[in-house]
PDB file of C-alpha atoms and ligand atoms in Angstrom:
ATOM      1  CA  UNK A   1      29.203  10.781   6.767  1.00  0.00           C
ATOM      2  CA  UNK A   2      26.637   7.803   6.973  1.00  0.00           C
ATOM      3  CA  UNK A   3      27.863   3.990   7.387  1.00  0.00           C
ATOM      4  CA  UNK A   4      27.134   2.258   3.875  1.00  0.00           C
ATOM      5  CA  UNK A   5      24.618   0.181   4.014  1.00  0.00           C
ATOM      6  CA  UNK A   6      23.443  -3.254   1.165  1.00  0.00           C
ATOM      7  CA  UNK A   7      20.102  -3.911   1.708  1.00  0.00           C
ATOM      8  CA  UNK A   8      19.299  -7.638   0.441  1.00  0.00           C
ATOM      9  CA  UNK A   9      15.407  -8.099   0.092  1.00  0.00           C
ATOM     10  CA  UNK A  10      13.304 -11.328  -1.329  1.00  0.00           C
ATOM     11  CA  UNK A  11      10.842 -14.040  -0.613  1.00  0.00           C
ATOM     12  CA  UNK A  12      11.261 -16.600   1.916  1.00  0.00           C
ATOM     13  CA  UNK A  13      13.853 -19.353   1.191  1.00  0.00           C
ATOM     14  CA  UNK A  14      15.438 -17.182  -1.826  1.00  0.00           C
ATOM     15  CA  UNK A  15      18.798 -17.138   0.022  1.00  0.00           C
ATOM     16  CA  UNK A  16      18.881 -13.254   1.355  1.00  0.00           C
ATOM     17  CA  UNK A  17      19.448 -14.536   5.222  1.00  0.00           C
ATOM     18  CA  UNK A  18      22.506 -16.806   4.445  1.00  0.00           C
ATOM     19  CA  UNK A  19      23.993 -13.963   2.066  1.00  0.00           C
ATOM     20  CA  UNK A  20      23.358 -11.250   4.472  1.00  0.00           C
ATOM     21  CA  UNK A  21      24.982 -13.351   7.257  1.00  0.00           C
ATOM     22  CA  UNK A  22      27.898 -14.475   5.294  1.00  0.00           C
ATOM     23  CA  UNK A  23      28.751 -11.040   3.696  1.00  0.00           C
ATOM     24  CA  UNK A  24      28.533  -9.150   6.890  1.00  0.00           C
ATOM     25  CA  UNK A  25      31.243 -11.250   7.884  1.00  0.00           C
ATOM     26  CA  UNK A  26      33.255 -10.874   4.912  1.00  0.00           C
ATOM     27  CA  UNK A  27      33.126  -7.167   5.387  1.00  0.00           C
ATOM     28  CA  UNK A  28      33.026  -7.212   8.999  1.00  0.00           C
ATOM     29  CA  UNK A  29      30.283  -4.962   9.286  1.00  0.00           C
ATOM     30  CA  UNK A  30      26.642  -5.029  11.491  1.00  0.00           C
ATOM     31  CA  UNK A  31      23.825  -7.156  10.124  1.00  0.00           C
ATOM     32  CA  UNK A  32      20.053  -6.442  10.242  1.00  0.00           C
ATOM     33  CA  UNK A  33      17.622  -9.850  10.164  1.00  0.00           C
ATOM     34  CA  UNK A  34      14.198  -7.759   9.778  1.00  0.00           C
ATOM     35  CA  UNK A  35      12.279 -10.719   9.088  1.00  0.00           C
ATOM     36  CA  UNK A  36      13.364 -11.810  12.947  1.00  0.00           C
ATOM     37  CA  UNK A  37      11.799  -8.822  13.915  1.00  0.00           C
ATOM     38  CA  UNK A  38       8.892  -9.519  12.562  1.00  0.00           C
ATOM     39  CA  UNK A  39       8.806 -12.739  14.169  1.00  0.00           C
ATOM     40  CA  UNK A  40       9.897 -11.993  17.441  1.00  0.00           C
ATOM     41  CA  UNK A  41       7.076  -9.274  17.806  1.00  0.00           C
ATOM     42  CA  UNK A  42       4.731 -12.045  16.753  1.00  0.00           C
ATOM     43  CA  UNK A  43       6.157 -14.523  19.357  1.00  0.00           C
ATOM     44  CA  UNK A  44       6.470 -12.166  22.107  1.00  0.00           C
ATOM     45  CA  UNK A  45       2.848 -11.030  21.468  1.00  0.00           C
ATOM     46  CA  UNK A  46       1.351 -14.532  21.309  1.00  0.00           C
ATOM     47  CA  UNK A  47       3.146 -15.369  24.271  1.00  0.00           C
ATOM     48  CA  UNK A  48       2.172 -12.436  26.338  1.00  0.00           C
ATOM     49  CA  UNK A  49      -1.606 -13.434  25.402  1.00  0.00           C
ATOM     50  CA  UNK A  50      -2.438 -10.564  22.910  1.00  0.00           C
ATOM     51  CA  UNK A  51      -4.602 -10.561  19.930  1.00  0.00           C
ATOM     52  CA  UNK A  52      -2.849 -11.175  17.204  1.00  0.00           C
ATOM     53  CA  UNK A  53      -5.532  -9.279  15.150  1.00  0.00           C
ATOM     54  CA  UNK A  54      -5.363  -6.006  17.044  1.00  0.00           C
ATOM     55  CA  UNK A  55      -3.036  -4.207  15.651  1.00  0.00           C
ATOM     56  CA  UNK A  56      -2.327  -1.584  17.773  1.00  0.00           C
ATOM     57  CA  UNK A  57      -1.203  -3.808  20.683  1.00  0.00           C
ATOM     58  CA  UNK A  58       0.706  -5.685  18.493  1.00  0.00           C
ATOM     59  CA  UNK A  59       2.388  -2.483  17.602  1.00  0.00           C
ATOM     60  CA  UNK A  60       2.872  -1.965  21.199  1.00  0.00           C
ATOM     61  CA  UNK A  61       4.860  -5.264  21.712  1.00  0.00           C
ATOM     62  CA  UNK A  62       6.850  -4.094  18.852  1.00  0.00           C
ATOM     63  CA  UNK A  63       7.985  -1.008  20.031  1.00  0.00           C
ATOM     64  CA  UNK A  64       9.177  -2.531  23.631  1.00  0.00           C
ATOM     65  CA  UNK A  65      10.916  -5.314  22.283  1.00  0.00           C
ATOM     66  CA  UNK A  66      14.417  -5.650  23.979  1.00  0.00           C
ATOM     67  CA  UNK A  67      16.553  -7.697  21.135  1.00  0.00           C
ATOM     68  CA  UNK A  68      19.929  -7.965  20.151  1.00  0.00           C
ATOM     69  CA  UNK A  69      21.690 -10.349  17.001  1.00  0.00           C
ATOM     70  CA  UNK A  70      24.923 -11.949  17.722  1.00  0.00           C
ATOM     71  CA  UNK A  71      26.939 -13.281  14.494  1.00  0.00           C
ATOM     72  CA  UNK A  72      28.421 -16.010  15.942  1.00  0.00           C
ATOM     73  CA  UNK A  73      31.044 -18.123  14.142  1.00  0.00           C
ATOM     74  CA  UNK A  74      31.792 -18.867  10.580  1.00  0.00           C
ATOM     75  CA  UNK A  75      29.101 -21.335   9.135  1.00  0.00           C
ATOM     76  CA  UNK A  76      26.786 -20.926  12.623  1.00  0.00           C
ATOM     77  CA  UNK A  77      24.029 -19.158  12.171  1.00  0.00           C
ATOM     78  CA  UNK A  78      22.862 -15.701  13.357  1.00  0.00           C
ATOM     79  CA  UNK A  79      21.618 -15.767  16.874  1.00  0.00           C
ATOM     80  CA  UNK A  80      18.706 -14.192  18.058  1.00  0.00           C
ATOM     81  CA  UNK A  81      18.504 -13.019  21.279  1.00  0.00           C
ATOM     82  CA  UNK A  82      15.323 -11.364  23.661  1.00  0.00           C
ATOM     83  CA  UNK A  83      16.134 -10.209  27.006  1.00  0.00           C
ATOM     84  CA  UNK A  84      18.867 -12.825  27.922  1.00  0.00           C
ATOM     85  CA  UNK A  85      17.080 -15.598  26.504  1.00  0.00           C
ATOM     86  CA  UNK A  86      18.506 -17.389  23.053  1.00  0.00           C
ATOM     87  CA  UNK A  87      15.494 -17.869  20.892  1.00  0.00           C
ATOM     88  CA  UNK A  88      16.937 -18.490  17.640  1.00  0.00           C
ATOM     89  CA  UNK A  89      15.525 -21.680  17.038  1.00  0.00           C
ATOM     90  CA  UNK A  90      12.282 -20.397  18.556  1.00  0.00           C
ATOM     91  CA  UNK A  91      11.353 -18.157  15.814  1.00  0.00           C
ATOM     92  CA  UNK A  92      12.459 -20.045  12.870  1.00  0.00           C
ATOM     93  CA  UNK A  93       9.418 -22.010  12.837  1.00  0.00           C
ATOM     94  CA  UNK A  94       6.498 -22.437  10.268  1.00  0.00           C
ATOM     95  CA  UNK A  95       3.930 -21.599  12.330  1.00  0.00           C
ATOM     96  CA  UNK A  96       5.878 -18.227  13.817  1.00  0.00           C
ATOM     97  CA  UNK A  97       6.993 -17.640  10.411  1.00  0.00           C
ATOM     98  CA  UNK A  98       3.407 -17.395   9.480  1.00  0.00           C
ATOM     99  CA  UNK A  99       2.451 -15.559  12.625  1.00  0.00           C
ATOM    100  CA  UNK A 100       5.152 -12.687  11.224  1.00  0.00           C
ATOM    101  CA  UNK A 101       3.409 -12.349   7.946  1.00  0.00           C
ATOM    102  CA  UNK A 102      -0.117 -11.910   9.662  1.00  0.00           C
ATOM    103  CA  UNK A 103       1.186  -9.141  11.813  1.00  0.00           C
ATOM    104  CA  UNK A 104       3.429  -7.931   9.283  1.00  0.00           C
ATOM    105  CA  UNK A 105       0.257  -6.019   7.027  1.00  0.00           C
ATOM    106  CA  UNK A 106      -0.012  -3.939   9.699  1.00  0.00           C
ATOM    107  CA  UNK A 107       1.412  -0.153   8.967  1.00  0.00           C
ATOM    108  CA  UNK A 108       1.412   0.423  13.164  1.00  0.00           C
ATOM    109  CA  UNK A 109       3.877  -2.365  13.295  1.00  0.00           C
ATOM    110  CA  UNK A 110       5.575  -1.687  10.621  1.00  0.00           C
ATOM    111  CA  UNK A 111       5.923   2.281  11.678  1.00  0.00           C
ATOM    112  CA  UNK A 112       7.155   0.365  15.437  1.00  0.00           C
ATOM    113  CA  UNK A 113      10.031  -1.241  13.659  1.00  0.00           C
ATOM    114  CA  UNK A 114      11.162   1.503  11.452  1.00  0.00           C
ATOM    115  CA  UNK A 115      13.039   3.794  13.732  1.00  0.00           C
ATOM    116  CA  UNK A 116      14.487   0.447  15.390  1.00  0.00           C
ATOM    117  CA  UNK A 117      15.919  -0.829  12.095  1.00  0.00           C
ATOM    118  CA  UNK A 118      17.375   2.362  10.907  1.00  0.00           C
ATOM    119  CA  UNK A 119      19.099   2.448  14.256  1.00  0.00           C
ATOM    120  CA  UNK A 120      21.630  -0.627  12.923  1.00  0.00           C
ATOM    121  CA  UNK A 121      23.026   1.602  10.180  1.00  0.00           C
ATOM    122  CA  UNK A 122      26.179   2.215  12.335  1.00  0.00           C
ATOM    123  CA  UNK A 123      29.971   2.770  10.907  1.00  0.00           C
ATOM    124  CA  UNK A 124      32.040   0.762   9.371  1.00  0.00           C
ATOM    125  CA  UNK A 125      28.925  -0.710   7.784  1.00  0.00           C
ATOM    126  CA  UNK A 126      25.270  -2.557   7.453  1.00  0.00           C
ATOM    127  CA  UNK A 127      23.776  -5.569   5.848  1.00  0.00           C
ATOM    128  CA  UNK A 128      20.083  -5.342   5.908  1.00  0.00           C
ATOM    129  CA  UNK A 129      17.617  -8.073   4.888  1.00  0.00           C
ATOM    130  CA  UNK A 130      14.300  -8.421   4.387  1.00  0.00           C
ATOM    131  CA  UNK A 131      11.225  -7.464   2.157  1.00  0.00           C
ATOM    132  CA  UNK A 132      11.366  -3.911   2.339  1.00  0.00           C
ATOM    133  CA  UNK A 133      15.225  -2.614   2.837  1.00  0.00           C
ATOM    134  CA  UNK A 134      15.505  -0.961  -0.509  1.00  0.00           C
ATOM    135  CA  UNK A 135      12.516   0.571  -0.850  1.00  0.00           C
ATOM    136  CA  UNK A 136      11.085   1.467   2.115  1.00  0.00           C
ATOM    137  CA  UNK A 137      13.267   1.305   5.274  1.00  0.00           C
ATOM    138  CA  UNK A 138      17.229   2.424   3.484  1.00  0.00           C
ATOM    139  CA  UNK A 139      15.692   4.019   0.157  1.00  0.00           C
ATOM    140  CA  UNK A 140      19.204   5.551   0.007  1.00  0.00           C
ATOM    141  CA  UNK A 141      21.072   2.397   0.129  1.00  0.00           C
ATOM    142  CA  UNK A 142      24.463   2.693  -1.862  1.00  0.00           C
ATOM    143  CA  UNK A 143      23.857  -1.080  -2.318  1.00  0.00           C
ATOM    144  CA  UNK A 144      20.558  -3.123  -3.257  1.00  0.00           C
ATOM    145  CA  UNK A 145      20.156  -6.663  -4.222  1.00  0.00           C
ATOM    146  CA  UNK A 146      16.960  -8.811  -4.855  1.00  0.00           C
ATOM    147  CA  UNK A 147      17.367 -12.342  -4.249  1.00  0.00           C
ATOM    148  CA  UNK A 148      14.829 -14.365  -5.858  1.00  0.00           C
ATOM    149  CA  UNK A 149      14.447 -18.862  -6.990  1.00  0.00           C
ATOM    150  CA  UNK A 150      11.746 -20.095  -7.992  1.00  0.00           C
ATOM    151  CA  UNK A 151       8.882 -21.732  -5.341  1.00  0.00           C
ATOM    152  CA  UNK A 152      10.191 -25.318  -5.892  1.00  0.00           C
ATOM    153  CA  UNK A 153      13.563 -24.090  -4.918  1.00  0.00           C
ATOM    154  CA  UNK A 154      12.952 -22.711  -2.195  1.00  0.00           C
ATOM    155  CA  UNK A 155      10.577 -24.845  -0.637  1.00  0.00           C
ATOM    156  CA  UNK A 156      13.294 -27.559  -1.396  1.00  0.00           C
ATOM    157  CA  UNK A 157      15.588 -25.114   0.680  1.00  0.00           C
ATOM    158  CA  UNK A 158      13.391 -24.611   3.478  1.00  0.00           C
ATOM    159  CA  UNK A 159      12.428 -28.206   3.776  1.00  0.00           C
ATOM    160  CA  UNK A 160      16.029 -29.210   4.257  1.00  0.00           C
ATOM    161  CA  UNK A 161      16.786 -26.106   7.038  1.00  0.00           C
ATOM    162  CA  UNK A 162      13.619 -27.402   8.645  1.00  0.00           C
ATOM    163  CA  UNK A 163      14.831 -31.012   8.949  1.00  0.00           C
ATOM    164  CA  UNK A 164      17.350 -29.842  10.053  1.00  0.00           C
ATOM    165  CA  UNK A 165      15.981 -28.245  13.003  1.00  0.00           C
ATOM    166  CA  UNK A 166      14.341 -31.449  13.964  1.00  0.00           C
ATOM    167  CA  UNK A 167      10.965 -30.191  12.593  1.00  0.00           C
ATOM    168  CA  UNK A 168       8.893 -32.646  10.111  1.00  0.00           C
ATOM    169  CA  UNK A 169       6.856 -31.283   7.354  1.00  0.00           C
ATOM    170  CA  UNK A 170       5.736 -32.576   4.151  1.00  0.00           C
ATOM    171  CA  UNK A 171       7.117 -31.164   0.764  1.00  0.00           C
ATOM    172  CA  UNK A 172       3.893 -30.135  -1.078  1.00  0.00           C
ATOM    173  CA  UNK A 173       2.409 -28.550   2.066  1.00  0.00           C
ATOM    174  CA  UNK A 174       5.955 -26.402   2.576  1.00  0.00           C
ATOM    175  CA  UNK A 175       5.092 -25.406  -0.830  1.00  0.00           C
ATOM    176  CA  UNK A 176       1.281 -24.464  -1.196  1.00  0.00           C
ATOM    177  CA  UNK A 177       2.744 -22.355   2.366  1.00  0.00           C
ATOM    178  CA  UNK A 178       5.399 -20.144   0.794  1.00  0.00           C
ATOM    179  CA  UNK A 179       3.315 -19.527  -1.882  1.00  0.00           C
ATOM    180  CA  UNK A 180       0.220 -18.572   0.375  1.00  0.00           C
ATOM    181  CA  UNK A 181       2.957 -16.164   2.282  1.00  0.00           C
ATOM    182  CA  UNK A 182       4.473 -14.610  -0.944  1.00  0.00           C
ATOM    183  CA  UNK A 183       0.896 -13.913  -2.457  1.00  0.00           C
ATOM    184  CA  UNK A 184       0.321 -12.121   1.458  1.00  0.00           C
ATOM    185  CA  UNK A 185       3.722 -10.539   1.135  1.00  0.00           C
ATOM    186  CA  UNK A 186       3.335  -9.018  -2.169  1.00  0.00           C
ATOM    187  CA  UNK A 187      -0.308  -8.299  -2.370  1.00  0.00           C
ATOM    188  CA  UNK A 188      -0.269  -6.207   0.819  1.00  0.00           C
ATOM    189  CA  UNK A 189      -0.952  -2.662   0.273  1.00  0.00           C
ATOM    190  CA  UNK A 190       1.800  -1.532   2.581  1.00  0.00           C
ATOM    191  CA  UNK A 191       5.573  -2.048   1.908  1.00  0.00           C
ATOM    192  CA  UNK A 192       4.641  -5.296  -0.428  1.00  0.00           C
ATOM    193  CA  UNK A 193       7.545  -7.297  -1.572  1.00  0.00           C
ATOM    194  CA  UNK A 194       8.542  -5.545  -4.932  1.00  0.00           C
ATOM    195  CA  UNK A 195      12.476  -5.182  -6.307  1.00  0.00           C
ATOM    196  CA  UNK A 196      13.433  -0.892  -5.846  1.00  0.00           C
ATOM    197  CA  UNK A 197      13.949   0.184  -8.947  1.00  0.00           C
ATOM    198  CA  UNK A 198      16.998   0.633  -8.360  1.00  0.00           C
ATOM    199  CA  UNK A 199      18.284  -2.939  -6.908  1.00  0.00           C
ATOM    200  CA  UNK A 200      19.916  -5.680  -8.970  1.00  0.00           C
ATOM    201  CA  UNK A 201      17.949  -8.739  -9.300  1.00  0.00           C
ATOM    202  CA  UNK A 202      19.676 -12.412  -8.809  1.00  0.00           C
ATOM    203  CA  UNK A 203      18.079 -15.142  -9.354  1.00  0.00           C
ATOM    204  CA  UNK A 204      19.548 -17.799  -7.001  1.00  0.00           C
ATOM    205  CA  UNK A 205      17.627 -21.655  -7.825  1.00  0.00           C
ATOM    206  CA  UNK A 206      20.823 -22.751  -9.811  1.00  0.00           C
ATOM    207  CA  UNK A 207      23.453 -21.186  -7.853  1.00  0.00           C
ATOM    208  CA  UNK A 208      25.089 -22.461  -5.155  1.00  0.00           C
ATOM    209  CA  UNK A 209      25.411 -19.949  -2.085  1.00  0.00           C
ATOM    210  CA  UNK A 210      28.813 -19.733  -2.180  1.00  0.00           C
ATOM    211  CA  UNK A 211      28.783 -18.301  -5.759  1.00  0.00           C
ATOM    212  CA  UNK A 212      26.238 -15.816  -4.859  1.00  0.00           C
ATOM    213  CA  UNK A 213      28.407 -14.335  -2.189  1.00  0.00           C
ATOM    214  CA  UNK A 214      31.743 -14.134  -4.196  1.00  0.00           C
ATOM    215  CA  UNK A 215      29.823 -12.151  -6.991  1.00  0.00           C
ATOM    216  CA  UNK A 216      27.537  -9.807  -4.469  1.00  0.00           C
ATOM    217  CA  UNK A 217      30.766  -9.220  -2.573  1.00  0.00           C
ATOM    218  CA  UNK A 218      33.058  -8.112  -5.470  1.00  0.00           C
ATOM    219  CA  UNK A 219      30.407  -5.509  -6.249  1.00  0.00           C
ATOM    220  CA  UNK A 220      30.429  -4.086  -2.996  1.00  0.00           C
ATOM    221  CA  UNK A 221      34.125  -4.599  -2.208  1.00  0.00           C
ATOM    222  CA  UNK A 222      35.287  -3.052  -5.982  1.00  0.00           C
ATOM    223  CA  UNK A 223      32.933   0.547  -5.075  1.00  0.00           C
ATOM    224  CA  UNK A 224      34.271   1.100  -1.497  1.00  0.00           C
TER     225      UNK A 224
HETATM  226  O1  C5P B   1      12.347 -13.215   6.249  1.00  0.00           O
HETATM  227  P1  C5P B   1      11.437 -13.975   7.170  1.00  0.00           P
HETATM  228  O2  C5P B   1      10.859 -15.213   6.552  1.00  0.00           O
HETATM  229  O3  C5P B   1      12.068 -14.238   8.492  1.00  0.00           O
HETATM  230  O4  C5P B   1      10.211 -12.976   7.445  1.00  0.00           O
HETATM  231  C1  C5P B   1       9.046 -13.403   8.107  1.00  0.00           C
HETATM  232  C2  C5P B   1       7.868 -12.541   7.660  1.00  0.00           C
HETATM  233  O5  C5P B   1       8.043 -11.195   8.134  1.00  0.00           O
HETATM  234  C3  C5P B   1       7.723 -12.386   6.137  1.00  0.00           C
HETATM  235  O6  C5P B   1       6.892 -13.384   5.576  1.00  0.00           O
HETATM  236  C4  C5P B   1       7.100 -11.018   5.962  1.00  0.00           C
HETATM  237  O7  C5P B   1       5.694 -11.078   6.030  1.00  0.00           O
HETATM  238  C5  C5P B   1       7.575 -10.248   7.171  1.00  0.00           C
HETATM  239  N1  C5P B   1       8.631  -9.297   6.842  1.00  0.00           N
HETATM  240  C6  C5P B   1       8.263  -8.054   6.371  1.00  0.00           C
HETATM  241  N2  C5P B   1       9.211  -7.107   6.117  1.00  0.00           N
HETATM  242  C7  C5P B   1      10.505  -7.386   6.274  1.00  0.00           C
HETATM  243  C8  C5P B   1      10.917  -8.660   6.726  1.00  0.00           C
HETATM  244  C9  C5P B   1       9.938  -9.609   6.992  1.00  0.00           C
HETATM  245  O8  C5P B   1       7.085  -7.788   6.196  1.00  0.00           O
HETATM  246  N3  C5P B   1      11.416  -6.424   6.029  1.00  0.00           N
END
């Protein structure tokens, strides 16, 4: 028998990372951040000198990467790890945000991190979040949830986080940029961010996270 998986997709700043985080510890099981792949492939690339633009080295980096996610503590968030270094704050950046969604049209790359994101669905269970969970990388999800709020929201959202991190930006700017990486996201021809079919859609700009959690949970916790 396979390990159930919920596979949590949406647009930046919808919500999906907090949820993922916070249910996989409700239910105690493994969590996949697929969006940190994407960005740690990016990072490790630019770092290592290579073209962003040529895809097949990207796709190189990609398939090499040594990374592992550690959950941490209630309310911390999820920490990213390469090698033995702690890059968590690293990757959360604009600009490597933004770096993630260049490489991230690329079907090499995305083909690199398939086989390495399927590899987390491991007993007694997987949270998986991202842009393409439920469609393209656990089609077969017993779970699937798309997390959406509107761009004001979530800029709002991402603004704060950022702040938080120490990192200044200005609101409108944060705003004409998650909309210039949504239109990328959903107008690329492979794996664009779409709802599966089959996934139930929340829309989370007046609902605090909390909320979100309790009723996602309940779902999950009343069909095991
Ligand atoms: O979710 P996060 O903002 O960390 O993702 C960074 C970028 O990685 C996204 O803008 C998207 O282009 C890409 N991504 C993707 N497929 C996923 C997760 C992220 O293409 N499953």
């Amino acid at each position: 028998p396979t390990a159930p998986v919920v596979t949590i997709d949406g647009p930046s700043g919808s919500g999906k990372g907090t949820l993922a985080v916070s249910l996989a510890r409700r239910l105690n099981w493994r969590v996949l951040d697929s969006g940190a792949l994407y960005r740690i492939t990016a990072l490790s690339a630019s770092k290592q000198g290579v073209d962003l633009g040529h895809a097949a080295a990207v796709a190189n980096i990609a398939t090499t990467l040594d990374v592992s996610f550690l959950a941490g503590d209630q309310g911390q968030p999820l920490r990213v790890i390469l090698g033995q270094q702690d890059i968590t704050s690293e990757i959360r950046t604009e600009a490597c945000g933004a770096m993630a969604s260049t490489i991230a049209v690329y079907p090499e790359v995305r083909l690199a991190l398939l086989q390495r994101q399927r590899a987390f669905q491991e007993a007694p269970g997987l949270v998986a979040d991202g842009r393409d969970m439920g469609t393209v990388v656990f089609p077969n999800a017993q779970f699937k949830f798309y997390v959406t709020a509107s761009a004001e929201v979530r800029a709002q959202r991402r603004y704060q986080q950022l702040k938080q991190q120490g990192e200044i930006v200005r609101l409108p700017h944060l705003l004409r940029e998650i909309q210039k990486r949504d239109e990328r996201d959903t107008q690329r021809a492979e794996a664009p961010l779409l709802p599966a079919e089959d996934a139930l859609v929340i829309d989370t700009s007046e609902l605090p996270a909390l909320q979100v959690l309790d009723y996602v949970a309940e779902i999950v916790e009343k069909t095991l």
